[in-house]
Every structure is written in structure tokens, then in C-alpha cells.
Short mmCIF file of C-alpha atoms and ligand atoms in Angstrom, two decimals:
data_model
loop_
_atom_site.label_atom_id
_atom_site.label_comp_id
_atom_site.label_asym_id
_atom_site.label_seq_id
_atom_site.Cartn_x
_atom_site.Cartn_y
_atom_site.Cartn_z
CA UNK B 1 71.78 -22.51 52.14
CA UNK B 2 71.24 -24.80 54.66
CA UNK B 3 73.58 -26.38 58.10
CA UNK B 4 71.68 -30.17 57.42
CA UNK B 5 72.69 -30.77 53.98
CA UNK B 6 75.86 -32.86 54.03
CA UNK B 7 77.11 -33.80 50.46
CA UNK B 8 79.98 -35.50 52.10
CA UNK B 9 77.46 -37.86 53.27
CA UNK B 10 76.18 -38.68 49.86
CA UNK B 11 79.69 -39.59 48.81
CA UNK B 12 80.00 -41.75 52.14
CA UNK B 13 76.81 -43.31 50.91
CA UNK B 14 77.79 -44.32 47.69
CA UNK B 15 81.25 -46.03 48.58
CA UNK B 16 78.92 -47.81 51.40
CA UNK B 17 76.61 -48.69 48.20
CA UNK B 18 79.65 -49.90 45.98
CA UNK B 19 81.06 -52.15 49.08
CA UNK B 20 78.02 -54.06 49.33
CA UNK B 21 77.04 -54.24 45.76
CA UNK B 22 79.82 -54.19 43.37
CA UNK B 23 82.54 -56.85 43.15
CA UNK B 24 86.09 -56.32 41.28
CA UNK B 25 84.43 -55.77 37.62
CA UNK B 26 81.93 -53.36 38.88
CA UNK B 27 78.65 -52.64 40.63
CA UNK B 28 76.19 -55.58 39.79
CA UNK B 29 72.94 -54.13 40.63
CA UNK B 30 71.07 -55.07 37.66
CA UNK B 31 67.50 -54.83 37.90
CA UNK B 32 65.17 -57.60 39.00
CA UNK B 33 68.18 -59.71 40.15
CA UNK B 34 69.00 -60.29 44.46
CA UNK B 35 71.51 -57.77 44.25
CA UNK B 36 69.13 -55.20 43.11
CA UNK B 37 66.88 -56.38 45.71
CA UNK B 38 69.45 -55.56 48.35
CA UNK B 39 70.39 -52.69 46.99
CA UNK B 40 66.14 -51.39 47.54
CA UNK B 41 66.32 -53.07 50.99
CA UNK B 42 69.51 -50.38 51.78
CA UNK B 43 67.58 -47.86 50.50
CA UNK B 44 64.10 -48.51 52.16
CA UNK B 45 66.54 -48.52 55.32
CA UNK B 46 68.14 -45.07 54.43
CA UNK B 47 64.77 -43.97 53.74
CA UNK B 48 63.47 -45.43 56.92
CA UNK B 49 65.64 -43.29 58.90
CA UNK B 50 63.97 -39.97 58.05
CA UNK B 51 61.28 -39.01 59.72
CA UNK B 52 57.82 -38.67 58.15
CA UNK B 53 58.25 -39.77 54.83
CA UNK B 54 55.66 -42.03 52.70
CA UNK B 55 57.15 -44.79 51.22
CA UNK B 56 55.91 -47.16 48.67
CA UNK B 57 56.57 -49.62 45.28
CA UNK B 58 53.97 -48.44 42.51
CA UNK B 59 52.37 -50.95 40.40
CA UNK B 60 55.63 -51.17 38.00
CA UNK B 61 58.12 -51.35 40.78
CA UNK B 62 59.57 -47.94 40.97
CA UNK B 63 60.18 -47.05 44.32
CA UNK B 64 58.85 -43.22 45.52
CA UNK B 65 59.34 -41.73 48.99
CA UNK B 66 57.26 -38.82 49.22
CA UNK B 67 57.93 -36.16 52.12
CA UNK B 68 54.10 -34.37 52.19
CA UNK B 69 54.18 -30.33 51.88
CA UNK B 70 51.62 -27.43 52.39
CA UNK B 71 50.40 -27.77 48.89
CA UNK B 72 49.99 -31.59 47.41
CA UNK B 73 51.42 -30.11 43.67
CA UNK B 74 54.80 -32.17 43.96
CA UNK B 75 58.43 -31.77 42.84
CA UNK B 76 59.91 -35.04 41.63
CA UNK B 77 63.66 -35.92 42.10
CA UNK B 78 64.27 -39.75 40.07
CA UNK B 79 67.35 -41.57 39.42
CA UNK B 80 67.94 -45.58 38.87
CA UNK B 81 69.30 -48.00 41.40
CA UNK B 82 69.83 -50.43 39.15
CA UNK B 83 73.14 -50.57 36.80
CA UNK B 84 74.42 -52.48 33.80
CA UNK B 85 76.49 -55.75 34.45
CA UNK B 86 79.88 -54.53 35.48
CA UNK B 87 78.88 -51.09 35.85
CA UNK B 88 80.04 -48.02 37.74
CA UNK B 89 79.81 -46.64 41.28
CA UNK B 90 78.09 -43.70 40.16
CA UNK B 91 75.33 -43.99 36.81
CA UNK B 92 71.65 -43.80 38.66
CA UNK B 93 72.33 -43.75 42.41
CA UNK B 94 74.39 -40.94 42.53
CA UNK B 95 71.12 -39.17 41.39
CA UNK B 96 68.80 -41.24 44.01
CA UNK B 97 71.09 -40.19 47.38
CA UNK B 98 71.29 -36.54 46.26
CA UNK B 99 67.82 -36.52 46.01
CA UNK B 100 67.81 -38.60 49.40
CA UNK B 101 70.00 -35.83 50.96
CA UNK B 102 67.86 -33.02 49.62
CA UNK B 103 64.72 -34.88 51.52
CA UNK B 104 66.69 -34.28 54.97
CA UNK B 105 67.34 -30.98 54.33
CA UNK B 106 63.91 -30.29 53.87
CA UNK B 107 62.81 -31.66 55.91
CA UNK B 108 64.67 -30.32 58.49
CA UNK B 109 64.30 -26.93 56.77
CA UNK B 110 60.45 -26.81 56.79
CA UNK B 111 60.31 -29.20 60.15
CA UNK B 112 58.98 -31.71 58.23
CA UNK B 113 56.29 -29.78 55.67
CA UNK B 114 57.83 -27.99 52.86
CA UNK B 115 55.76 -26.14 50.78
CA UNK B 116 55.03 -28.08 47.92
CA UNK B 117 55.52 -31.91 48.01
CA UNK B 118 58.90 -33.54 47.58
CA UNK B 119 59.04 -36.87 46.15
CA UNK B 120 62.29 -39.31 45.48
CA UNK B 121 61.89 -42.13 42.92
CA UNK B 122 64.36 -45.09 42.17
CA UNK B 123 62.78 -46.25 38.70
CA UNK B 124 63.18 -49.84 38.08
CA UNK B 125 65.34 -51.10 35.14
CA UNK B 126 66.42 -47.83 33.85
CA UNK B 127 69.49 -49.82 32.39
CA UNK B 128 67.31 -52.25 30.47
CA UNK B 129 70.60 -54.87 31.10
CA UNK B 130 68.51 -57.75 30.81
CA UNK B 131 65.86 -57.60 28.88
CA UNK B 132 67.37 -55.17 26.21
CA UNK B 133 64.71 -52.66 26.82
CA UNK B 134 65.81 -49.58 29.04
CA UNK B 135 63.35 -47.23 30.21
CA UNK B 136 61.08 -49.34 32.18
CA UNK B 137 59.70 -47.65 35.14
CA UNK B 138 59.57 -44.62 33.60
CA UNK B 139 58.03 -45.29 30.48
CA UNK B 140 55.23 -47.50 32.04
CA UNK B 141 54.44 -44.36 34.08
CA UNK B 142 54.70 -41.75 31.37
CA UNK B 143 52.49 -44.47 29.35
CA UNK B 144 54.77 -44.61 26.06
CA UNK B 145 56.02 -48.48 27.07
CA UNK B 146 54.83 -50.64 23.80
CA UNK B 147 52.97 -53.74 25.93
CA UNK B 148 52.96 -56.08 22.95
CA UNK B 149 56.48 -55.46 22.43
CA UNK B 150 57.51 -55.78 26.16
CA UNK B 151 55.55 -58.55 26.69
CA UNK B 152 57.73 -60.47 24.34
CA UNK B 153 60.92 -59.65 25.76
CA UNK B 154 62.83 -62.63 27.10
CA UNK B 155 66.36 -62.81 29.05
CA UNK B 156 68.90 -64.87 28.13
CA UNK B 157 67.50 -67.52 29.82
CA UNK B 158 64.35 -67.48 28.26
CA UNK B 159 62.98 -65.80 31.21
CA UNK B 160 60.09 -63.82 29.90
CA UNK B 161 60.09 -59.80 30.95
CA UNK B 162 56.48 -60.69 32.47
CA UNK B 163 57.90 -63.84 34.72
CA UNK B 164 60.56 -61.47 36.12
CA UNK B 165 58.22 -58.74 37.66
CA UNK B 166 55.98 -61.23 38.63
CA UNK B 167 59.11 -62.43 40.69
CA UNK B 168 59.31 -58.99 42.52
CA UNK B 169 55.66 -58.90 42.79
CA UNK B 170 54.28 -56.76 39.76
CA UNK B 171 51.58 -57.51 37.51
CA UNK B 172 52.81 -57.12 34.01
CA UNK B 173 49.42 -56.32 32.58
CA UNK B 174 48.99 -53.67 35.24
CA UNK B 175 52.51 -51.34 35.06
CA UNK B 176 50.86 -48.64 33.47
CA UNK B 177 48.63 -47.98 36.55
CA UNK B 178 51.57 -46.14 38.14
CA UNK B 179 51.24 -43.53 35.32
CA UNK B 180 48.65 -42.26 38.42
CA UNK B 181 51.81 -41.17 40.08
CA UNK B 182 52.61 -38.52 38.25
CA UNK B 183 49.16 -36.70 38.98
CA UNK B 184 50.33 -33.68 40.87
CA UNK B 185 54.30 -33.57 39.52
CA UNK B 186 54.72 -29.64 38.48
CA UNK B 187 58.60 -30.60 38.14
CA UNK B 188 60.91 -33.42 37.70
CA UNK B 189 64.73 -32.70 38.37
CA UNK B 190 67.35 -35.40 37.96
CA UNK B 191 71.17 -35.21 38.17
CA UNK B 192 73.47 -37.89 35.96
CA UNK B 193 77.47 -38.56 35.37
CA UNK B 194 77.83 -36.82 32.21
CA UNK B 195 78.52 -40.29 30.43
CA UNK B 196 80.60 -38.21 27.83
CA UNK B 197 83.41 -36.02 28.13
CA UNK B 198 82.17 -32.38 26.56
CA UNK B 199 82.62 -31.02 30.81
CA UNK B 200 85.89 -33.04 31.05
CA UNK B 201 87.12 -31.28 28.10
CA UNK B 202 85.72 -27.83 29.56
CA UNK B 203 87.24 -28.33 32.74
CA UNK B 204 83.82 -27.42 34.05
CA UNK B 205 82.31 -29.64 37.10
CA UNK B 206 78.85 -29.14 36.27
CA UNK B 207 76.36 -28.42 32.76
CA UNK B 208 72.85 -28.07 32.57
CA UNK B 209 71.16 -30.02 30.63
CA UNK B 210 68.96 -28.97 27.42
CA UNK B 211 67.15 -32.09 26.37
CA UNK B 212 67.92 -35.11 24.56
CA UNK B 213 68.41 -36.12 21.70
CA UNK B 214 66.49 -37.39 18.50
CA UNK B 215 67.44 -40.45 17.00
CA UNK B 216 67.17 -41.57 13.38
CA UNK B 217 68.22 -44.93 13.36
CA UNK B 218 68.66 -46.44 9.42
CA UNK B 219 70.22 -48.91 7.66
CA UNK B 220 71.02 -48.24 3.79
CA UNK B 221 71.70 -51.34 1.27
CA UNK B 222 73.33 -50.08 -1.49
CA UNK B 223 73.15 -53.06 -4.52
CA UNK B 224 75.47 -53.40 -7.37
CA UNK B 225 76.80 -56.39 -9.19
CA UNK B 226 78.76 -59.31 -8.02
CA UNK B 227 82.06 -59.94 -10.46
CA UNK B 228 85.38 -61.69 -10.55
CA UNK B 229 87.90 -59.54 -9.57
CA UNK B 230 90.50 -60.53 -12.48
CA UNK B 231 88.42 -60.54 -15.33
CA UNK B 232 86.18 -57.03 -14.49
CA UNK B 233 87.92 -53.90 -15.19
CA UNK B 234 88.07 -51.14 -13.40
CA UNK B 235 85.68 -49.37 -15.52
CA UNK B 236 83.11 -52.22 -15.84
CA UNK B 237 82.60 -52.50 -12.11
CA UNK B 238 79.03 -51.76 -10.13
CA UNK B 239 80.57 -51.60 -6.48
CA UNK B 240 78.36 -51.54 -4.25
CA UNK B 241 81.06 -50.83 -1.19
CA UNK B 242 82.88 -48.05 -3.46
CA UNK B 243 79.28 -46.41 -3.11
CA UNK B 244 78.83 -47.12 0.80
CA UNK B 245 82.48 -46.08 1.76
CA UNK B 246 81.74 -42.26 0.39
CA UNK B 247 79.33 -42.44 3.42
CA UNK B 248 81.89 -42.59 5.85
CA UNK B 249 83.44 -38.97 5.30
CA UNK B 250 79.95 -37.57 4.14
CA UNK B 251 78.83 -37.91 7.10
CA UNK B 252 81.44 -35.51 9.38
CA UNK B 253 80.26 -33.12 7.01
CA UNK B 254 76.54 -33.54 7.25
CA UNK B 255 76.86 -33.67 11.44
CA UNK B 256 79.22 -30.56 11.26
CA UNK B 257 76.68 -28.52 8.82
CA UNK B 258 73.95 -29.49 11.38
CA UNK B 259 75.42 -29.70 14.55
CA UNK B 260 74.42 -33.44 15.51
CA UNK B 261 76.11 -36.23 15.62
CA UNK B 262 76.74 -39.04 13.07
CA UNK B 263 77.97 -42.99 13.38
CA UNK B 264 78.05 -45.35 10.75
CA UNK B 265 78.33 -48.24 13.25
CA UNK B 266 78.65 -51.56 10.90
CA UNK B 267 79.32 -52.48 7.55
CA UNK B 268 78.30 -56.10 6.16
CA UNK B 269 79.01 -57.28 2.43
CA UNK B 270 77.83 -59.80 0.01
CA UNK B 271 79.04 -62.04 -1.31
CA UNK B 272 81.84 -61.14 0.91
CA UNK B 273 84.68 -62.76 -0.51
CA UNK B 274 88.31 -61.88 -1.38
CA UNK B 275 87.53 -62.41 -5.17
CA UNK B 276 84.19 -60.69 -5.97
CA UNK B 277 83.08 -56.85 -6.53
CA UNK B 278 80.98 -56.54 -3.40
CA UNK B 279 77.48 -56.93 -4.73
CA UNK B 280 75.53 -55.38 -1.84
CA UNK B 281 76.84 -53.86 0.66
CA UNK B 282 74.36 -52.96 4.13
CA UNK B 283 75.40 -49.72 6.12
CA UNK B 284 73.84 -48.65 9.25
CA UNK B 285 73.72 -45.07 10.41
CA UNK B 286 72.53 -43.52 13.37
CA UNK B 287 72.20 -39.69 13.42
CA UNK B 288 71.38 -37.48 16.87
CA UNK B 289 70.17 -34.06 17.05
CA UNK B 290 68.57 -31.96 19.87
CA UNK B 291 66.42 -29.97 17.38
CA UNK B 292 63.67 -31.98 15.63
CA UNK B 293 64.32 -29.90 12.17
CA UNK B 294 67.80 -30.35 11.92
CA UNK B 295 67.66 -33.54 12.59
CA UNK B 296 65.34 -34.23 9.71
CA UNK B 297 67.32 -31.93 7.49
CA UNK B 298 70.98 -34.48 8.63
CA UNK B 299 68.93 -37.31 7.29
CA UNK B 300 67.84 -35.52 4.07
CA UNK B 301 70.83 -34.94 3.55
CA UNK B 302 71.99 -38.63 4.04
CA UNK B 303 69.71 -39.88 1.68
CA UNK B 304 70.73 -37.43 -1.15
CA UNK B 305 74.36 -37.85 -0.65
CA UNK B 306 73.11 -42.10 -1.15
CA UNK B 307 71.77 -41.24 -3.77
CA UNK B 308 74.64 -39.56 -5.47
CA UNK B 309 77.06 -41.52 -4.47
CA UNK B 310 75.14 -44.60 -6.25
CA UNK B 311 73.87 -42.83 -9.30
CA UNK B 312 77.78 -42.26 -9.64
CA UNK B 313 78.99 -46.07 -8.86
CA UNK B 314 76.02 -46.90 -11.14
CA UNK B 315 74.60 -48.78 -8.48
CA UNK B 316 71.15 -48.57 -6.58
CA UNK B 317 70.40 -47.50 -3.11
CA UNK B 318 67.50 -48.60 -0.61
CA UNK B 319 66.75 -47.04 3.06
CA UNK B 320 64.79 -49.12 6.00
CA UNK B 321 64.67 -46.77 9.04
CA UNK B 322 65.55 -49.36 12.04
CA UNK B 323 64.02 -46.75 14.84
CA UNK B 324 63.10 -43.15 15.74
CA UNK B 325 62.75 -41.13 18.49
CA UNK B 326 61.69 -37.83 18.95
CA UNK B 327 64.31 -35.19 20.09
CA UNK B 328 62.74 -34.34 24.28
CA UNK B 329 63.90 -30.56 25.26
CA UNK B 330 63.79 -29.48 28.92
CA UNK B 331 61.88 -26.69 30.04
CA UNK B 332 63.55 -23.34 29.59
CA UNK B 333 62.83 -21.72 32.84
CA UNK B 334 63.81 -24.86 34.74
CA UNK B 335 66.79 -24.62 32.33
CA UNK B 336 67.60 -21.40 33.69
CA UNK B 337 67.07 -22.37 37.22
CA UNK B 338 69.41 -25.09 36.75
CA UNK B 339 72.13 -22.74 35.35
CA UNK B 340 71.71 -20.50 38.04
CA UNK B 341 72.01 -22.91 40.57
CA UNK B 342 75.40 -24.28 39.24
CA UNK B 343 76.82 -20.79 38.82
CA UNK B 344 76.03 -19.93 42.01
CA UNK B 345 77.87 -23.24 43.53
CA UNK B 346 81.09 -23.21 41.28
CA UNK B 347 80.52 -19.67 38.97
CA UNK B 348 80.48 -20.95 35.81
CA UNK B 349 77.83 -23.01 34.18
CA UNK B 350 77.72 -25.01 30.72
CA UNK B 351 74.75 -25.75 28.72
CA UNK B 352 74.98 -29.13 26.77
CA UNK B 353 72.22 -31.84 25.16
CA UNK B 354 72.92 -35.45 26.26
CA UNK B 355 73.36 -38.30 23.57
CA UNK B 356 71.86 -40.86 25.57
CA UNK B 357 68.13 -41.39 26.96
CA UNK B 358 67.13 -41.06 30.45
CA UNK B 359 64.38 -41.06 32.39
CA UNK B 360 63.89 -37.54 32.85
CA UNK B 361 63.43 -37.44 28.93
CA UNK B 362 60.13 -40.18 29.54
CA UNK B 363 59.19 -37.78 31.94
CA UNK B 364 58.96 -34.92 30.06
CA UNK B 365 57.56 -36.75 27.17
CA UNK B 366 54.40 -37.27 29.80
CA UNK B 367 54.40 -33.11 29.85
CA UNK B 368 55.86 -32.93 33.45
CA UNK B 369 58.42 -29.69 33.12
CA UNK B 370 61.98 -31.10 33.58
CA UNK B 371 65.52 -30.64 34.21
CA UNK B 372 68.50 -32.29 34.53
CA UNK B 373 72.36 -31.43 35.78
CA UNK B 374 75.36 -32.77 34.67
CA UNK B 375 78.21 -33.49 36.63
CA UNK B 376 81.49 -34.16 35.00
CA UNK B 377 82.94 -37.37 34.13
CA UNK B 378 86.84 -38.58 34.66
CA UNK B 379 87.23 -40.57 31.83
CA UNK B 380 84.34 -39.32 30.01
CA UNK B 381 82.92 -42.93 30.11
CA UNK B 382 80.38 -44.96 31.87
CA UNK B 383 78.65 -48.06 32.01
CA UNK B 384 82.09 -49.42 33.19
CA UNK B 385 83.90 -50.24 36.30
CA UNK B 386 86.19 -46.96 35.36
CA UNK B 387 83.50 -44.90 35.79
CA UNK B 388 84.53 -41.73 37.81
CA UNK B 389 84.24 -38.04 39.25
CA UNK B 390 86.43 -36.31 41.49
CA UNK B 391 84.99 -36.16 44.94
CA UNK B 392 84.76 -32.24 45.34
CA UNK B 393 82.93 -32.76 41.96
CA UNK B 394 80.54 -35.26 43.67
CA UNK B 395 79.84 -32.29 46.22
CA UNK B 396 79.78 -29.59 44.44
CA UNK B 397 76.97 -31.75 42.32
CA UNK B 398 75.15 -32.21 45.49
CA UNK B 399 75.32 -28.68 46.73
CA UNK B 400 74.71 -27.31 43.35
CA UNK B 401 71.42 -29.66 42.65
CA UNK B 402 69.98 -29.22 46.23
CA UNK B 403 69.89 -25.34 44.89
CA UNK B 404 67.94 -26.44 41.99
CA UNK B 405 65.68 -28.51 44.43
CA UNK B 406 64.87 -25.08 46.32
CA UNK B 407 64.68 -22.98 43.48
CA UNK B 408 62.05 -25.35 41.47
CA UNK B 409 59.96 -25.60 44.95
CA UNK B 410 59.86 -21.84 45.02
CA UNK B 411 59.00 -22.42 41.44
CA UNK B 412 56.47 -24.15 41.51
CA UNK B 413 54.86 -22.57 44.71
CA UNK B 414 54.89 -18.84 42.57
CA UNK B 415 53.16 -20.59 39.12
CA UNK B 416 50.39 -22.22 41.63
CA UNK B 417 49.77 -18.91 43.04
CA UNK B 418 49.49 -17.50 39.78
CA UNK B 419 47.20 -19.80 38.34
ZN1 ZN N 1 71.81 -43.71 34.28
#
């Protein structure tokens, strides 16, 4: 489309990124921490370089460069600089320099006034590595960050959440003023690693992306009867694990019914001994859908397969629901846009939801229409040193999400006439 974009450069960029910032477990740019600082002092620089752009830190540290058009409605390109301890070369800034790249183009494009504004931002501690909390940046500025809750958070130091920013110069009691930020978006794109392997498995390089997903988060104590285990027979028994373990295949049915996914991630039991009946035994389950409905339906039918299976083990059953969020789904024109742009670049497209959060789903939960791209991941796995996609992958990504940028601009320019 255009002689000035260069997605070779965004590759160069991020092996110059993962010299200077990652050691031999991984990149180390975790947020708040002199690393990450050098990491935004490489960017400002890269930034720097191209003429005519704004930029600035808001008031919760997310870092926008905005490239002023015709018309001050603004397309918004975000990714994360920051990564997890030992993390890959790829999960955050890969998204950040395409967007970076995409600003030359059009800039050089337009000369220097496209026509709707472009903006670039590197949330801050999108990883949530050390405070436990991920989403930071962008849910201060979509305004669903709990400030009691993240006012508590500590390190493990003891380092308080609000000690930290002030370290970096932002007023904990003041993040949510950036929400202003987000005044004229009419579109946020953002392009991510896969962080699964559905594309790998495809042999596809690139999926658009169709929301993400709800999570019902539970545990479930099922409560029987503690008894010696050579004096209770068989028939006497109230086991509370005999109960809890019919969970385990119940729930490949239940996510293959609904079409979510389901993970009974630990298992604890009381008294816990080599001679008792297990008395109580604590299950947690997560369950992920894209569709708000079906999700509710997977955990109905959780609880009434709990049920059963303790009415029949003659034991009881009781459900504490650790944490819920609602499923986010992207917007379907920009959905469309974004599976045009990748069929266009490499002729076939994939539509997938992701499993985990980003900040394009705090976006959208702020009512900005969103977007994000896929490209395909190696191993299928991220948040790791191993983390990897093929370099023509990289480029296609860039080529194939600098369409998207151009199509959402002409996008937005046609609804603003409308209106
Ligand atoms: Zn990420």
C-alpha cells in the first residue's frame, strides 16, 4: 500500500529491544522497575525520531504519541512495553513498534496530517508481574480499576502499588484522570502473539480476533464424613473426593456441549491423610466462554452435575464464586475489517476468541469500538523465554495490521461524515 512501511524494520527493532533488555532467561522489562524505564527511554527516542508527533505520560503512566490529523476523532493503536519476569521477545512490544511503524507510514503518506488522528499507546503494567494485578493503564483509563483494592496491593517487598508510581512520578489517587484520553478514540486496534496454539495448529499466520472471554471463577467444597479406612465399608462411606473426582470428566462434556473451556485447576482434601475417607474435599473450577449465555448455561450446568454427583455419594455440596468477568466482544465491522485486511496480506483469515485478557478488552469495556489481530505463535506459548513467531510471520503481521490501520481510518472518517 505504501513504499515507507518497512516491517523488516519492526523485526530489526525488536531484536534491538531484546539485546538491551532481556538477559539469558528472558526479556526483564517488568513494569515500574529501571529496565522498564529504559525500555520507555528507547522508545521516547524511536518516537523522537519522527517528525511531528505529540508525545506525553498521562496521569497513570501510559505513554501516547499522537500524530494530529484533519479531524481530532482519533484511531488508537496500544500494546504493553512491559513483560512478565523472564518473559518473551515478543508479548506487548511487538504490538507497540507495529503501531510505531504504522505512525511513519502515515505520516509520510498524508505528509504529516492524516485524516483522522493516529495515536500509539504503551500502557503501563499490562503484565501486572508485580503487583498481581494486570490491567493497569488501561483499566485506570477505561475507569473499571477497583481503587480500594489497588491501593492495597503490595510487592513482594512490601512495596505498596501507590509507593511504586509515586517512584515514576504518578499520583495514585489521580490515575483515573487519564480516562480523559480516550475522549475522541472512534477505534482502538491492537495486534498480540496468539499466546495459544489454535493458528499453530491451523497453519494460518494470522486470526482476527472476536472478543474475550468471560470468566466464572468458583471453588466447590463438597463435605462428607471423615472415617477409618479399615473399619468403614465400602458401602458405609460419605466420600467427599469420590463426589469431586466425577467433576473432572463432567466437565469435557459441559465445555464441549457449550463450546468454552473448562479447568479444574487444584484439588485440596481434609483431613488429608492416607487412613481417612476424605471428609471435605475443595475443587476449584474456572470456566471461559465468549458468549455471556453460554457461559452462564456451562456453570448451570456445573452446579447441577455437583449436585448429583453428591446427592449420589450422599454427601453435600457448597459453591463460593472466587471472580467474574464479563465476556468483552469486538466490534463486528472492525471484525470484518480486520479479516479483510489479513486475507488480503496472506489470503486466508481465521476468526478465534482469546482466553486471556488484554487491554483492548478494557478498552472496549469503556465503549471505544475495537479490534485485535492475532499472529501465530511457535510453540503456542508465551510468557516465557521460548516465546516465538517465524519472522515472515512477524511481517506479514505488520503488513497485514498496517491494512487494518488504513482501513479503520477510512472507517472512521465515512461514520463521522455520516453522523
Ligand atoms: Zn501482552
Amino acid at each position: 500500500m505504501s513504499a515507507s512501511l518497512e516491517p523488516k524494520r519492526t523485526v530489526a527493532e525488536l531484536k534491538e529491544l531484546r539485546g538491551l533488555t532481556a538477559d539469558d532467561n528472558g526479556a526483564q522489562r517488568v513494569a515500574f522497575t529501571k529496565t522498564w524505564e529504559a525500555t520507555r527511554a528507547w522508545l521516547r527516542k524511536k518516537l523522537g525520531a519522527i517528525d511531528g508527533l505529540e508525545v506525553h505520560t498521562d496521569a497513570a503512566g501510559n505513554l501516547w504519541a499522537t500524530l494530529r490529523g484533519e479531524s481530532e476523532q482519533a484511531l488508537l493503536i496500544g500494546g504493553h512495553m512491559d513483560s512478565v519476569p523472564n518473559g518473551g521477545w515478543l508479548d506487548g512490544c511487538l504490538n507497540v513498534l507495529a503501531g510505531v511503524e504504522i505512525l511513519r507510514r502515515l505520516r509520510a503518506q498524508y505528509g504529516g496530517r492524516p485524516p483522522v488522528t493516529v495515536r500509539v499507546v504503551d500502557w503501563a503494567d499490562e503484565e501486572g508481574a508485580r503487583f498481581g494485578k494486570s490491567l493497569f493503564g488501561s483499566s485506570a483509563c477505561s475507569g473499571t480499576l477497583d481503587m480500594d483494592e489497588a491501593r492495597g496491593l503490595k510487592d513482594r517487598d512490601g512495596v505498596g502499588l501507590p509507593a511504586a508510581l509515586k517512584e515514576i512520578g504518578v499520583d495514585f489517587e489521580r490515575v483515573k484522570e487519564c480516562g480523559k484520553e480516550l475522549k475522541n478514540a472512534a477505534a482502538y486496534l491492537e495486534l498480540h502473539i496468539e499466546q495459544g496454539p489454535v493458528l499453530l495448529d491451523l497453519d494460518l499466520p494470522l486470526g482476527a480476533v472476536l472478543g474475550t472471554f468471560g470468566v466464572e471463577r468458583h471453588a466447590i467444597t463438597f463435605h462428607g464424613q471423615a472415617a477409618h479406612s479399615g473399619s468403614t465399608p465400602m458401602n458405609r462411606r460419605k466420600d467427599a473426593l469420590l463426589a469431586a473426582a466425577k467433576m473432572s470428566p463432567e466437565i469435557y462434556g459441559i465445555a464441549a456441549k457449550h463450546g468454552g473451556v473448562c479447568t479444574i485447576g487444584s484439588c485440596t482434601t481434609k483431613p488429608g491423610i492416607v487412613t481417612s475417607v476424605v471428609e471435605d474435599c475443595r475443587i476449584t473450577l474456572d470456566q471461559r466462554h465468549l458468549d455471556a449465555a453460554a457461559l452462564a448455561r456451562m456453570w448451570q450446568a456445573a452446579q447441577e452435575a455437583g449436585e448429583r454427583f453428591a446427592r449420589e455419594g450422599g454427601v453435600t455440596v457448597a459453591w463460593e464464586r472466587l471472580w467474574h468477568i464479563a465476556p468483552m466482544p469486538f466490534h463486528p465491522e472492525l471484525i470484518a475489517l480486520c479479516d479483510a485486511s489479513i486475507k488480503e496480506t496472506c489470503g486466508v483469515s481465521h476468526r478465534l476468541p482469546s482466553g486471556p485478557l488484554h487491554d483492548a478488552a478494557e478498552v472496549a469495556r469503556a465503549g471505544v469500538p475495537t479490534v485485535m489481530m492475532f499472529v501465530q505463535s511457535l510453540h503456542g506459548i508465551s510468557h516465557n523465554k521460548i516465546e516465538d513467531t517465524r519472522e515472515e510471520h512477524l511481517e506479514l503481521c505488520v503488513t497485514a495490521f498496517d491494512r487494518l490501520a488504513e482501513k479503520t481510518l477510512q472507517w472512521i472518517s465515512a461514520r463521522s461524515r455520516a453522523s
